[in-house]
mmCIF file of N, CA and C in Angstrom:
data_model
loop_
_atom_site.group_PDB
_atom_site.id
_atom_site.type_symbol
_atom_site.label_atom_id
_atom_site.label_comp_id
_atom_site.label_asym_id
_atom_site.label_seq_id
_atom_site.Cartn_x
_atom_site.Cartn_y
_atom_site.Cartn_z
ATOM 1 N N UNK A 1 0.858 -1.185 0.000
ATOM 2 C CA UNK A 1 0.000 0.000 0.000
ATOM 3 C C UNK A 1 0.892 1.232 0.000
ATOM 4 N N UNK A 2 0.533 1.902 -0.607
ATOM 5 C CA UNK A 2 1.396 3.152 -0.994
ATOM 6 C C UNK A 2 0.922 4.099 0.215
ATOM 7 N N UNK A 3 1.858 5.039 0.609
ATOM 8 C CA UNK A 3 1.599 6.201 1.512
ATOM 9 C C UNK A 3 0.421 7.058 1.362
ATOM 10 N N UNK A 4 0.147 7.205 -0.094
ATOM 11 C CA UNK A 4 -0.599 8.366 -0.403
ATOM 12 C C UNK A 4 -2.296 7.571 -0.363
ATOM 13 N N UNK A 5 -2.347 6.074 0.092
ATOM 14 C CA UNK A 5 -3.338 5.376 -0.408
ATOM 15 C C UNK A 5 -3.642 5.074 0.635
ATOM 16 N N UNK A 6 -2.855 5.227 2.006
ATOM 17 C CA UNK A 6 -2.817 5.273 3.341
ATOM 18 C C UNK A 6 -3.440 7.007 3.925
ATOM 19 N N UNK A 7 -2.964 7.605 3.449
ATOM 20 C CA UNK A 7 -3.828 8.784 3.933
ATOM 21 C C UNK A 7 -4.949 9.247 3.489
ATOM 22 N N UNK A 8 -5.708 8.264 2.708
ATOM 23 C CA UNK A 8 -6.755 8.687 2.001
ATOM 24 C C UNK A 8 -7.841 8.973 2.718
ATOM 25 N N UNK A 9 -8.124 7.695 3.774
ATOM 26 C CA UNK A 9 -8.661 7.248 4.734
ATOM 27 C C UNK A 9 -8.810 8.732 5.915
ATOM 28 N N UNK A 10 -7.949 8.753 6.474
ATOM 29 C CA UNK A 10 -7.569 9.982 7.096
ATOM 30 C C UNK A 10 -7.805 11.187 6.673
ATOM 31 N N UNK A 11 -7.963 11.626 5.737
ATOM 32 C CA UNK A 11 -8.730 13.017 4.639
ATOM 33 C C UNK A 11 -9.922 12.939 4.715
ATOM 34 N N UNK A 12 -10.029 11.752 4.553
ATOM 35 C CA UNK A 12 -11.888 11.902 4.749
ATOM 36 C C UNK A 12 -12.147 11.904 6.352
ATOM 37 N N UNK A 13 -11.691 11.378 7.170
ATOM 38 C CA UNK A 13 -12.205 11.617 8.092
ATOM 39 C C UNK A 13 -11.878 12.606 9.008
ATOM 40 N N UNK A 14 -11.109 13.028 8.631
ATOM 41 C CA UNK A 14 -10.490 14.957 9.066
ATOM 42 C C UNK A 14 -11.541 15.977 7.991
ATOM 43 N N UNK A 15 -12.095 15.438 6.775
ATOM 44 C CA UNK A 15 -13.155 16.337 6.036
ATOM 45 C C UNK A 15 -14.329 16.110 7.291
ATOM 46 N N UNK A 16 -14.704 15.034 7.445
ATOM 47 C CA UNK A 16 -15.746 14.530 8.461
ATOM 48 C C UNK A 16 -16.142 15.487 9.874
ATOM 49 N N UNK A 17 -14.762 15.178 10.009
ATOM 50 C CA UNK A 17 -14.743 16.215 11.443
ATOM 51 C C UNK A 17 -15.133 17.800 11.368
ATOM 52 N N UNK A 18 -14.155 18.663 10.727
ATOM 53 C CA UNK A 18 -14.539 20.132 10.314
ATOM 54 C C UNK A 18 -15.525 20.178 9.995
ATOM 55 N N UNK A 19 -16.553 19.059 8.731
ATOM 56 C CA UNK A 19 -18.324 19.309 8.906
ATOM 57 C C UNK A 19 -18.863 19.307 10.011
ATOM 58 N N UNK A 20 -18.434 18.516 11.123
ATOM 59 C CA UNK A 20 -19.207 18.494 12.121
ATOM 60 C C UNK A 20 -18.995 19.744 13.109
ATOM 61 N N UNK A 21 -17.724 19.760 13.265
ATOM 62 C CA UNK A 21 -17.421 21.085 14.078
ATOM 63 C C UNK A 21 -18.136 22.458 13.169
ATOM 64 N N UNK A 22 -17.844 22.765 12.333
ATOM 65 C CA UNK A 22 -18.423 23.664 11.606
ATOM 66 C C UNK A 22 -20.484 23.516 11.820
ATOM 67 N N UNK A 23 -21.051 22.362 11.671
ATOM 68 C CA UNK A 23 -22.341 21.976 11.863
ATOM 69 C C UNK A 23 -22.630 22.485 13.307
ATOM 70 N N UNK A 24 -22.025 22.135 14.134
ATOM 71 C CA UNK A 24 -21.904 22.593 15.794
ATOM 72 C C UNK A 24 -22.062 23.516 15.879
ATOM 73 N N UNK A 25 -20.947 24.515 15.527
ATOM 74 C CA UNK A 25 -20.246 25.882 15.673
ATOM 75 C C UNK A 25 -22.047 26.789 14.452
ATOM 76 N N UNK A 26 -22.409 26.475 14.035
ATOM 77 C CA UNK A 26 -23.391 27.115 13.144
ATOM 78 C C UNK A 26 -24.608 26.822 14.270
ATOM 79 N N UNK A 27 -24.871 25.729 14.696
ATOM 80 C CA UNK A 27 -25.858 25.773 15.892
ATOM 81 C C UNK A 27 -25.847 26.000 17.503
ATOM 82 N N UNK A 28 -24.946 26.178 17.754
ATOM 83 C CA UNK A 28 -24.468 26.821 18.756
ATOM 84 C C UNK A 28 -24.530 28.279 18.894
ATOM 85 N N UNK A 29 -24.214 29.282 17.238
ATOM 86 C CA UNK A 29 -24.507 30.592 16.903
ATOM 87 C C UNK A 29 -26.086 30.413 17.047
ATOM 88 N N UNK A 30 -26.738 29.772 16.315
ATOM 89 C CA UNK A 30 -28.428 29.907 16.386
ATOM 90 C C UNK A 30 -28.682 30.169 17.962
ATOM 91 N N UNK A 31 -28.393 29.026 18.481
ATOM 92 C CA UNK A 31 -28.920 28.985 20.408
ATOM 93 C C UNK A 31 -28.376 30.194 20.770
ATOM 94 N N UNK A 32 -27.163 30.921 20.559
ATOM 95 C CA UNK A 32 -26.771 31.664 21.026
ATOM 96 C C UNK A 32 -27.935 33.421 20.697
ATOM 97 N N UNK A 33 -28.122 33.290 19.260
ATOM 98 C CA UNK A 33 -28.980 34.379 18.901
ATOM 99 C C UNK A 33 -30.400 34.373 19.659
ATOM 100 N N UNK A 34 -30.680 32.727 19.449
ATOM 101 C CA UNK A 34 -32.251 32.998 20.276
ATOM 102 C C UNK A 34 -32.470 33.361 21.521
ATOM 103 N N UNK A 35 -31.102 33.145 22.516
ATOM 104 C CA UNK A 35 -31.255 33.051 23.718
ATOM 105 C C UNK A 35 -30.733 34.830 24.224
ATOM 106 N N UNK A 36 -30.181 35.806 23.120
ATOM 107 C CA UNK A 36 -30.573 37.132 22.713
ATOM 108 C C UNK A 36 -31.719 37.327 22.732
ATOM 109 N N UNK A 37 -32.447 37.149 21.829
ATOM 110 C CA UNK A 37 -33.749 37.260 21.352
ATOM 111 C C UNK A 37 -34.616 37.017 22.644
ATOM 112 N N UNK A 38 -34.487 35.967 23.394
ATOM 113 C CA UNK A 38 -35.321 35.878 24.356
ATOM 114 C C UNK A 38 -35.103 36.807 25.590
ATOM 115 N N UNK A 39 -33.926 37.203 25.575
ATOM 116 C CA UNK A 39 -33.370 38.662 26.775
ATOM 117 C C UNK A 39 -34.216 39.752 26.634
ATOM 118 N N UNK A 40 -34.158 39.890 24.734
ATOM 119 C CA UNK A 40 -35.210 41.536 24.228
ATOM 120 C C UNK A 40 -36.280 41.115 24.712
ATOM 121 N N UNK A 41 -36.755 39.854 24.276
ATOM 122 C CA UNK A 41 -38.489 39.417 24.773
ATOM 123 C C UNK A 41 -38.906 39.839 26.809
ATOM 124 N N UNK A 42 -37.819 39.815 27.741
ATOM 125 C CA UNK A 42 -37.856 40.088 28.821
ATOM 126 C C UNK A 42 -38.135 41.762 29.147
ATOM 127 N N UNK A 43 -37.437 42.633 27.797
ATOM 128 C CA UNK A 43 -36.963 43.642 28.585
ATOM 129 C C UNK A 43 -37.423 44.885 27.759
ATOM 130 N N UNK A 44 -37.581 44.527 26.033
ATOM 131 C CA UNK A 44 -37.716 45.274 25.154
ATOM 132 C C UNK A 44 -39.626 45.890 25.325
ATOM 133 N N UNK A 45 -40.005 47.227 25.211
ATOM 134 C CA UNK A 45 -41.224 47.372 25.699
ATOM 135 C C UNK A 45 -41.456 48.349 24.191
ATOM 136 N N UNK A 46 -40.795 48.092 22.858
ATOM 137 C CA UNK A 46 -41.242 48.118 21.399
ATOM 138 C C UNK A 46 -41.403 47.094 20.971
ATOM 139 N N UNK A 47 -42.776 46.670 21.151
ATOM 140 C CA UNK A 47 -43.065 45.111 20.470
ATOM 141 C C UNK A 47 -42.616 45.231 18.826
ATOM 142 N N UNK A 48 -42.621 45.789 17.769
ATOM 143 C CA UNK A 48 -42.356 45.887 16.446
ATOM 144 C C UNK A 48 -40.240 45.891 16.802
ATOM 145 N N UNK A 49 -40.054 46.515 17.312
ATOM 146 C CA UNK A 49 -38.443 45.793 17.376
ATOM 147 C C UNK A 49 -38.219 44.350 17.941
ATOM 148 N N UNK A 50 -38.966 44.348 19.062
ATOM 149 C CA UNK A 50 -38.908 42.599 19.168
ATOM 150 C C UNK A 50 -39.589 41.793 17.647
ATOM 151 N N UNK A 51 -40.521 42.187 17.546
ATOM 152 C CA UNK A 51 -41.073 41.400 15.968
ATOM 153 C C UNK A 51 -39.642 41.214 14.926
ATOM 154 N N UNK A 52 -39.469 42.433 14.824
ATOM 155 C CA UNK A 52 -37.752 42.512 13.905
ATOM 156 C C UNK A 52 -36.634 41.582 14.083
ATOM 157 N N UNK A 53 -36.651 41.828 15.651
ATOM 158 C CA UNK A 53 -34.891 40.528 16.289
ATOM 159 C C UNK A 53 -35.540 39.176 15.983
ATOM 160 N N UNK A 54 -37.237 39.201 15.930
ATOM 161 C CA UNK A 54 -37.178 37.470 15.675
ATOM 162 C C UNK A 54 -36.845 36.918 14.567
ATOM 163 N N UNK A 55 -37.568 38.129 13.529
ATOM 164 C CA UNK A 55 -37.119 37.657 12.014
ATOM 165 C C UNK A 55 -35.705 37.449 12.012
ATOM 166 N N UNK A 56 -35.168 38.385 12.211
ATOM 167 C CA UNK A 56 -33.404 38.599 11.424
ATOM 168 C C UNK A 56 -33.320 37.566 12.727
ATOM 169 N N UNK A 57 -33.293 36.721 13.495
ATOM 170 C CA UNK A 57 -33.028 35.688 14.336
ATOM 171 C C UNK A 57 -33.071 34.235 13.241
ATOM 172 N N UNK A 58 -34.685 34.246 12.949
ATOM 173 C CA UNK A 58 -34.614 33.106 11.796
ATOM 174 C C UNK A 58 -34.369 33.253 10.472
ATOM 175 N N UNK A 59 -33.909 34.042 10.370
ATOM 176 C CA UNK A 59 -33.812 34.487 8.354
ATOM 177 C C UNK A 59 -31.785 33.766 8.677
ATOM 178 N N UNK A 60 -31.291 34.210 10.186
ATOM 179 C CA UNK A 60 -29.878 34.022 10.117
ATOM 180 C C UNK A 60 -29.512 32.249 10.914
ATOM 181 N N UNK A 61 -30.995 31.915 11.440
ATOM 182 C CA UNK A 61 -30.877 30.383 11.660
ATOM 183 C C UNK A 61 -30.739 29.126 10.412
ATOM 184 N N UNK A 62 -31.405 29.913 9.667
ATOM 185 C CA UNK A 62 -32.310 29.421 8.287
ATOM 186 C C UNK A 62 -31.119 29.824 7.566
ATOM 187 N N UNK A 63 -30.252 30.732 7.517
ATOM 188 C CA UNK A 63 -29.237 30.889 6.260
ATOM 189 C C UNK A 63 -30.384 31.477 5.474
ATOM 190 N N UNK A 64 -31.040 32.438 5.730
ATOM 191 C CA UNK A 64 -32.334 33.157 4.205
ATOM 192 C C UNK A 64 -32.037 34.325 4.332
ATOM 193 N N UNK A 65 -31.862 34.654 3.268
ATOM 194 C CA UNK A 65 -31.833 36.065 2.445
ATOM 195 C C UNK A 65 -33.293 36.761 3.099
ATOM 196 N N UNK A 66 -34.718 35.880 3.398
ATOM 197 C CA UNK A 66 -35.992 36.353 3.266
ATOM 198 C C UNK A 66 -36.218 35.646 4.806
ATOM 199 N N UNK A 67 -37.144 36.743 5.651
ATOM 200 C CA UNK A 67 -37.767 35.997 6.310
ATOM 201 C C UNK A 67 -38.948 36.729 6.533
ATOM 202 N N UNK A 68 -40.238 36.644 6.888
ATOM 203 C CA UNK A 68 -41.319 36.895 7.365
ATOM 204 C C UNK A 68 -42.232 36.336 8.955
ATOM 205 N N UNK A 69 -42.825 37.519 9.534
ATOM 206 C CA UNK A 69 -43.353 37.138 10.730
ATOM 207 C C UNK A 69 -44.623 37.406 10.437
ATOM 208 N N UNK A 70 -45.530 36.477 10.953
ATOM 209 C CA UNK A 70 -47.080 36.322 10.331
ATOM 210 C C UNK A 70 -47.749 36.410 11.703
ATOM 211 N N UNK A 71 -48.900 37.009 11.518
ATOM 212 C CA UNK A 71 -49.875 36.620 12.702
ATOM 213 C C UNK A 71 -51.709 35.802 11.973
ATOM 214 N N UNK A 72 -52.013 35.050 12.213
ATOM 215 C CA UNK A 72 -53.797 34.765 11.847
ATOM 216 C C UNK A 72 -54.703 35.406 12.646
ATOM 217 N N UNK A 73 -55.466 36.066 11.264
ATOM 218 C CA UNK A 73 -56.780 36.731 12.152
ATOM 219 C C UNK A 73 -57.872 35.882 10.925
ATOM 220 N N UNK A 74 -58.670 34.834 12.051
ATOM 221 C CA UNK A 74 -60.076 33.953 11.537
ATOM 222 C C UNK A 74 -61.041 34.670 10.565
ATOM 223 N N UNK A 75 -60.601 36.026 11.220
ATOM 224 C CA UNK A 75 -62.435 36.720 10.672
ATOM 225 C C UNK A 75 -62.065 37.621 9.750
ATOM 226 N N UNK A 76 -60.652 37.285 8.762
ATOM 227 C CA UNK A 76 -60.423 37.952 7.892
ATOM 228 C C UNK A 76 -60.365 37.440 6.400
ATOM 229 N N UNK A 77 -60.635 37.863 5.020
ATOM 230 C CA UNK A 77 -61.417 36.957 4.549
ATOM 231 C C UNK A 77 -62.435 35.911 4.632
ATOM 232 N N UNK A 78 -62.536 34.780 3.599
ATOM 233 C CA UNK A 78 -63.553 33.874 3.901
ATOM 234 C C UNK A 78 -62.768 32.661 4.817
ATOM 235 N N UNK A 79 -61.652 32.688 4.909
ATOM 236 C CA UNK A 79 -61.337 31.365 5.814
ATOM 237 C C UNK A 79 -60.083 31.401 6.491
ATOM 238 N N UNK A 80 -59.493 33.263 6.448
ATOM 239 C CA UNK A 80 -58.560 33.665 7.464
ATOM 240 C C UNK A 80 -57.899 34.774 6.747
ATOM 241 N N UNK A 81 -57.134 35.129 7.580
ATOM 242 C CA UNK A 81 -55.997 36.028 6.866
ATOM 243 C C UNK A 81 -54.876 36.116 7.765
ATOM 244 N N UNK A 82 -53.545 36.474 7.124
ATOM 245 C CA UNK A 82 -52.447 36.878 7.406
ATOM 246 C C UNK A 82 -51.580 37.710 7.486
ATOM 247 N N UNK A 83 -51.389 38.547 8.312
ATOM 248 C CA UNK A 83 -50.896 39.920 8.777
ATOM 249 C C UNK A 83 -49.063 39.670 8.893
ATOM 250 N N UNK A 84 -48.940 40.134 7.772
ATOM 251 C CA UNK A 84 -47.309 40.910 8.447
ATOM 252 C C UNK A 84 -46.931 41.701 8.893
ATOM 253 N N UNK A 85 -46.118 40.863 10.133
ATOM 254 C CA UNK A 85 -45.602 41.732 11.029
ATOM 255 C C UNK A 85 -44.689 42.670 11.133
ATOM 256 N N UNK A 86 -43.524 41.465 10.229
ATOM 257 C CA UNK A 86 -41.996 41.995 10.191
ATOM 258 C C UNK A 86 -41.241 41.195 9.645
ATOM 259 N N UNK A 87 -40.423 41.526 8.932
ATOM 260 C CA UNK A 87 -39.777 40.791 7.401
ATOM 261 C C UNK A 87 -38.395 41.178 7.191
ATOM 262 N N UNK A 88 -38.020 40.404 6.768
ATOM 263 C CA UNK A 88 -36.083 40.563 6.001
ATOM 264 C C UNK A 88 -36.251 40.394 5.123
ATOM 265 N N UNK A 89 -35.391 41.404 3.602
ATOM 266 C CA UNK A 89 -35.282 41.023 2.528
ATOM 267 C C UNK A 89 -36.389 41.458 1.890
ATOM 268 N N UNK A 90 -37.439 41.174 1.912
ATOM 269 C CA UNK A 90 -38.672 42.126 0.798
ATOM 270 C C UNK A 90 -38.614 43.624 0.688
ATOM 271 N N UNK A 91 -38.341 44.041 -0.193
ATOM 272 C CA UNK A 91 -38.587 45.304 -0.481
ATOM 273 C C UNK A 91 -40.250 46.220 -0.225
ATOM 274 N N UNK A 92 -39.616 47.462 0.174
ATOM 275 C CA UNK A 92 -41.172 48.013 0.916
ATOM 276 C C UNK A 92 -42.434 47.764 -0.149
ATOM 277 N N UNK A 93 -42.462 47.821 -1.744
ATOM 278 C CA UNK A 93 -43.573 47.313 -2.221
ATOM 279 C C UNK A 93 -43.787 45.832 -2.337
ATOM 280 N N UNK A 94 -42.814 44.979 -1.978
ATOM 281 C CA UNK A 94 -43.260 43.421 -1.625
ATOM 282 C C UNK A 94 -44.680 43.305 -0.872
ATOM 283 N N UNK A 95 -43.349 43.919 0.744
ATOM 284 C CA UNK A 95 -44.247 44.190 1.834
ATOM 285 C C UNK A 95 -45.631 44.606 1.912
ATOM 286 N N UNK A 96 -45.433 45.764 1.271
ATOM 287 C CA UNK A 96 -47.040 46.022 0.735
ATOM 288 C C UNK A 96 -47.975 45.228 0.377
ATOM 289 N N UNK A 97 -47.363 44.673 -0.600
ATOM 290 C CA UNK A 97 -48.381 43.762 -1.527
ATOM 291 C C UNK A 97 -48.808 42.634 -0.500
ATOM 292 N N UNK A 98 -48.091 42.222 0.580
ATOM 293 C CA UNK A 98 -47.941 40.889 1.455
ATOM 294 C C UNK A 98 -48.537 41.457 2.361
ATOM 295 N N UNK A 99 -49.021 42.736 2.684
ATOM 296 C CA UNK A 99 -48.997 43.069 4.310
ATOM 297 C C UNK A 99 -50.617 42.226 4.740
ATOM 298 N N UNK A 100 -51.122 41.600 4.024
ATOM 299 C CA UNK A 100 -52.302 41.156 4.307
ATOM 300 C C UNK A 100 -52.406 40.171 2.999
ATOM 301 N N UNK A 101 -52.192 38.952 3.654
ATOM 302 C CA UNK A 101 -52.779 37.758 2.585
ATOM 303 C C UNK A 101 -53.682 36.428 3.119
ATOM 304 N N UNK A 102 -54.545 36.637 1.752
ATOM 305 C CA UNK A 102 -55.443 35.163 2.095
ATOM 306 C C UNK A 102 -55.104 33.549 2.555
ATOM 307 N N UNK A 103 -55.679 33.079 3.254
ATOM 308 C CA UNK A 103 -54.648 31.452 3.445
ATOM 309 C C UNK A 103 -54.590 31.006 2.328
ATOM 310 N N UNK A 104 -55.660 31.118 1.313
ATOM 311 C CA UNK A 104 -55.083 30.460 -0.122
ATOM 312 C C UNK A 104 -54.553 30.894 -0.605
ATOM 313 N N UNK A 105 -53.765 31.839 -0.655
ATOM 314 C CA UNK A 105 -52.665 32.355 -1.683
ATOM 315 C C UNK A 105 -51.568 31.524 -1.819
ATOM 316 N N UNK A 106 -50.960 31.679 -2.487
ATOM 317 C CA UNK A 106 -50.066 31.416 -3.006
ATOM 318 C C UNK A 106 -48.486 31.496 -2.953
ATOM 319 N N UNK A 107 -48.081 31.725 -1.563
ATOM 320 C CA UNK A 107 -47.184 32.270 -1.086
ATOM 321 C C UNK A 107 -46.516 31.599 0.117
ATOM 322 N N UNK A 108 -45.173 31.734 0.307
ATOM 323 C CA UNK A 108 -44.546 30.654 1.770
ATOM 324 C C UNK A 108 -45.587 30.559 2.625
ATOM 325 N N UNK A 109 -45.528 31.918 3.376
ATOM 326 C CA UNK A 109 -46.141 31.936 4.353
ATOM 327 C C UNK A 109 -48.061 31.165 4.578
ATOM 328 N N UNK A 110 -48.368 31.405 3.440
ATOM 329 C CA UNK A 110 -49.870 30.768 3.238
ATOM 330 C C UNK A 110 -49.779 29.611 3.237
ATOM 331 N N UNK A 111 -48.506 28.788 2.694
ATOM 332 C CA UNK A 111 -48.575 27.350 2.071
ATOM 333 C C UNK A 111 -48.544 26.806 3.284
ATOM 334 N N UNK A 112 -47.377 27.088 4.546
ATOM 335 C CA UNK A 112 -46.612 26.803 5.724
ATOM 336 C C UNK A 112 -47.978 26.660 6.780
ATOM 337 N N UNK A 113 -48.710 27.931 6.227
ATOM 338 C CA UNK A 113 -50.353 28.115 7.294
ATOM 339 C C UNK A 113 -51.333 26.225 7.028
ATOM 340 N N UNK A 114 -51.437 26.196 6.095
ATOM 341 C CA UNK A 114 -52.230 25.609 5.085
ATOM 342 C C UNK A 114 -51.294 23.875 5.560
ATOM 343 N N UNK A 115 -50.109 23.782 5.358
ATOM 344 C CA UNK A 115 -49.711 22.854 5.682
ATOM 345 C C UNK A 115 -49.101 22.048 7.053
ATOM 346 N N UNK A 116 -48.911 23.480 7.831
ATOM 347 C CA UNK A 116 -48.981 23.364 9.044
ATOM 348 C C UNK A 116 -47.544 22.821 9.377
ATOM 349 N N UNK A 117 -46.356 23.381 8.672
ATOM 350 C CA UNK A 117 -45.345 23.249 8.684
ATOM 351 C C UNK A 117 -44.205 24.909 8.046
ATOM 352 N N UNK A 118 -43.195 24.875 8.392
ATOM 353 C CA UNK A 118 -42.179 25.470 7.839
ATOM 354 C C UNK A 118 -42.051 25.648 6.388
ATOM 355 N N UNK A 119 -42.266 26.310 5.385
ATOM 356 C CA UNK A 119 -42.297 26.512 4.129
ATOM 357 C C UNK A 119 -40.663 27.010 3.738
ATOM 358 N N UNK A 120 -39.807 25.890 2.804
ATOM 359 C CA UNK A 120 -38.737 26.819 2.645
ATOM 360 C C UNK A 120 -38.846 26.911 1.435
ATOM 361 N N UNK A 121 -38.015 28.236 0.546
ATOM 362 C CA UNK A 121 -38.231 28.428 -1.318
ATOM 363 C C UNK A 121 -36.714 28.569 -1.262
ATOM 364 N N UNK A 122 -36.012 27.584 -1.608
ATOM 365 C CA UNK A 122 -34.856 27.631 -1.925
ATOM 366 C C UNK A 122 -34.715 28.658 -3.677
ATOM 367 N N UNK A 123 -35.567 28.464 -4.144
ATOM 368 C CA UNK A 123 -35.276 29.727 -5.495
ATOM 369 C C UNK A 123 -36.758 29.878 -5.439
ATOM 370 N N UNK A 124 -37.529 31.736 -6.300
ATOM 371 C CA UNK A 124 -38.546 32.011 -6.015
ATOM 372 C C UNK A 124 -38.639 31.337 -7.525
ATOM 373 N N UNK A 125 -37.931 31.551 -7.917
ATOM 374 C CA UNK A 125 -37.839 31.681 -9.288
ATOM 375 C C UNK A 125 -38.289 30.338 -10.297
ATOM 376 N N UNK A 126 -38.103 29.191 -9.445
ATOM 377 C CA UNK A 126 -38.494 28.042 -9.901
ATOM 378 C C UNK A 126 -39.418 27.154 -8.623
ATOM 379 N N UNK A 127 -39.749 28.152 -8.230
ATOM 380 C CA UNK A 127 -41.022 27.353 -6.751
ATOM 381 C C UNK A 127 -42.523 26.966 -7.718
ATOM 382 N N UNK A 128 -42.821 25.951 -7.763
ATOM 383 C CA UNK A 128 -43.938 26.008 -8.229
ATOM 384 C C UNK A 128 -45.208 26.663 -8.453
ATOM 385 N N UNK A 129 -45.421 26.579 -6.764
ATOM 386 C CA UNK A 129 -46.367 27.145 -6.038
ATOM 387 C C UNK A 129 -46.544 28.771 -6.482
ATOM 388 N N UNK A 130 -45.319 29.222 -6.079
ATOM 389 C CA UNK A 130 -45.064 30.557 -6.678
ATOM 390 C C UNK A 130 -45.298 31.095 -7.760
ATOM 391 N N UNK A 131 -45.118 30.410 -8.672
ATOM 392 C CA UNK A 131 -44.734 30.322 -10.472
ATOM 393 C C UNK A 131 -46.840 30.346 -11.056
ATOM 394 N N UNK A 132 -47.144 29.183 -10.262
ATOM 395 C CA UNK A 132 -48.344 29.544 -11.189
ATOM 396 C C UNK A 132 -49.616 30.240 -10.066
ATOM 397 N N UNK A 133 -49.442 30.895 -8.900
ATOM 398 C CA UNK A 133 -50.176 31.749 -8.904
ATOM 399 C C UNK A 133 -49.474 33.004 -8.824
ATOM 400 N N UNK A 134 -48.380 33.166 -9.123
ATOM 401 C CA UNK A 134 -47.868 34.759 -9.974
ATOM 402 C C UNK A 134 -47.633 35.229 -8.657
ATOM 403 N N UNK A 135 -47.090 34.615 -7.308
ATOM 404 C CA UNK A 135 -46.403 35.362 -6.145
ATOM 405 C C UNK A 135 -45.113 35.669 -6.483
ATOM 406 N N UNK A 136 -44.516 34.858 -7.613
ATOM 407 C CA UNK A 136 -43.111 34.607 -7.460
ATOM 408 C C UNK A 136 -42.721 36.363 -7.918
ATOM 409 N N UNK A 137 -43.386 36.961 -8.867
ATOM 410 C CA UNK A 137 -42.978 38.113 -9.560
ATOM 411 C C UNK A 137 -43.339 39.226 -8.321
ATOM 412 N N UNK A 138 -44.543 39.382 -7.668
ATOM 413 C CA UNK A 138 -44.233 40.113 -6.517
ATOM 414 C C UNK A 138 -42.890 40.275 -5.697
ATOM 415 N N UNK A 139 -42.853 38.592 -4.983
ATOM 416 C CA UNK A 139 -41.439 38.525 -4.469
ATOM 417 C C UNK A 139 -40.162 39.344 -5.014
ATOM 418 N N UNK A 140 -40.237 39.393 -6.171
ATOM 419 C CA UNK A 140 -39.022 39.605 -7.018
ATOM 420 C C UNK A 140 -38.726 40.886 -7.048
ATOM 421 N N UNK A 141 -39.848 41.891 -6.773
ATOM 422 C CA UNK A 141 -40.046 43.622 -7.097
ATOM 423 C C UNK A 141 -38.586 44.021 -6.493
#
């Protein structure tokens, strides 16, 4: 066995390691931000800046360019609606356009309502969902 066929073994598992430390070290920053976030929640008495530290909290847990904070009100539209709160990344006529959407729309935040899970859009640009009820081009403004 050659030397170089002997350390092969060892490369990969020194690649192995730095993913994990690096994987750690990236969630360890998250716990560390939320447990910020939960200090403002004690002390901060501007609820719309606390709304703000949560987003930019998960837009930087999430690795997203985009994040949005939603609230449900039942008796808005025919079968709910969705109020934004506070957002990363959308531009103020996004926002606009978003500051109030139906649960059926067509959009993360509606789908996430609707499915009762976390909605992620890794591209707007090729999201389905997005694409054919025409959220994706809002997003994009």
């Amino acid at each position: 066995m050659s030397l170089a066929a002997a350390k092969a073994p060892l490369k990969g598992a020194m690649a192995a390691l730095m993913e994990s430390q690096a994987e750690l070290q990236a969630e360890l920053n998250g716990a560390k931000l939320l447990q910020s976030v939960s200090t403002v929640l004690l002390y901060e008495e501007n609820i719309q800046a606390l709304y703000d530290k949560m987003v930019d909290a998960a837009a930087s847990i999430m690795h997203s360019q985009f994040a949005g904070l939603r609230v449900f009100y039942p008796q808005r539209y025919s079968g709910g609606g969705l109020k934004l709160l506070a957002h990363k990344g959308y531009s103020q006529e996004t926002a606009a356009v978003w500051e109030w959407i139906d649960i059926t729309a067509g959009t993360p935040g509606a789908m996430a309502w609707r499915l009762g899970t976390r909605v992620l859009v890794e591209n707007v640009e090729e999201c389905d969902f997005m694409l054919e009820s025409g959220t994706a081009a809002d997003f994009l403004k």
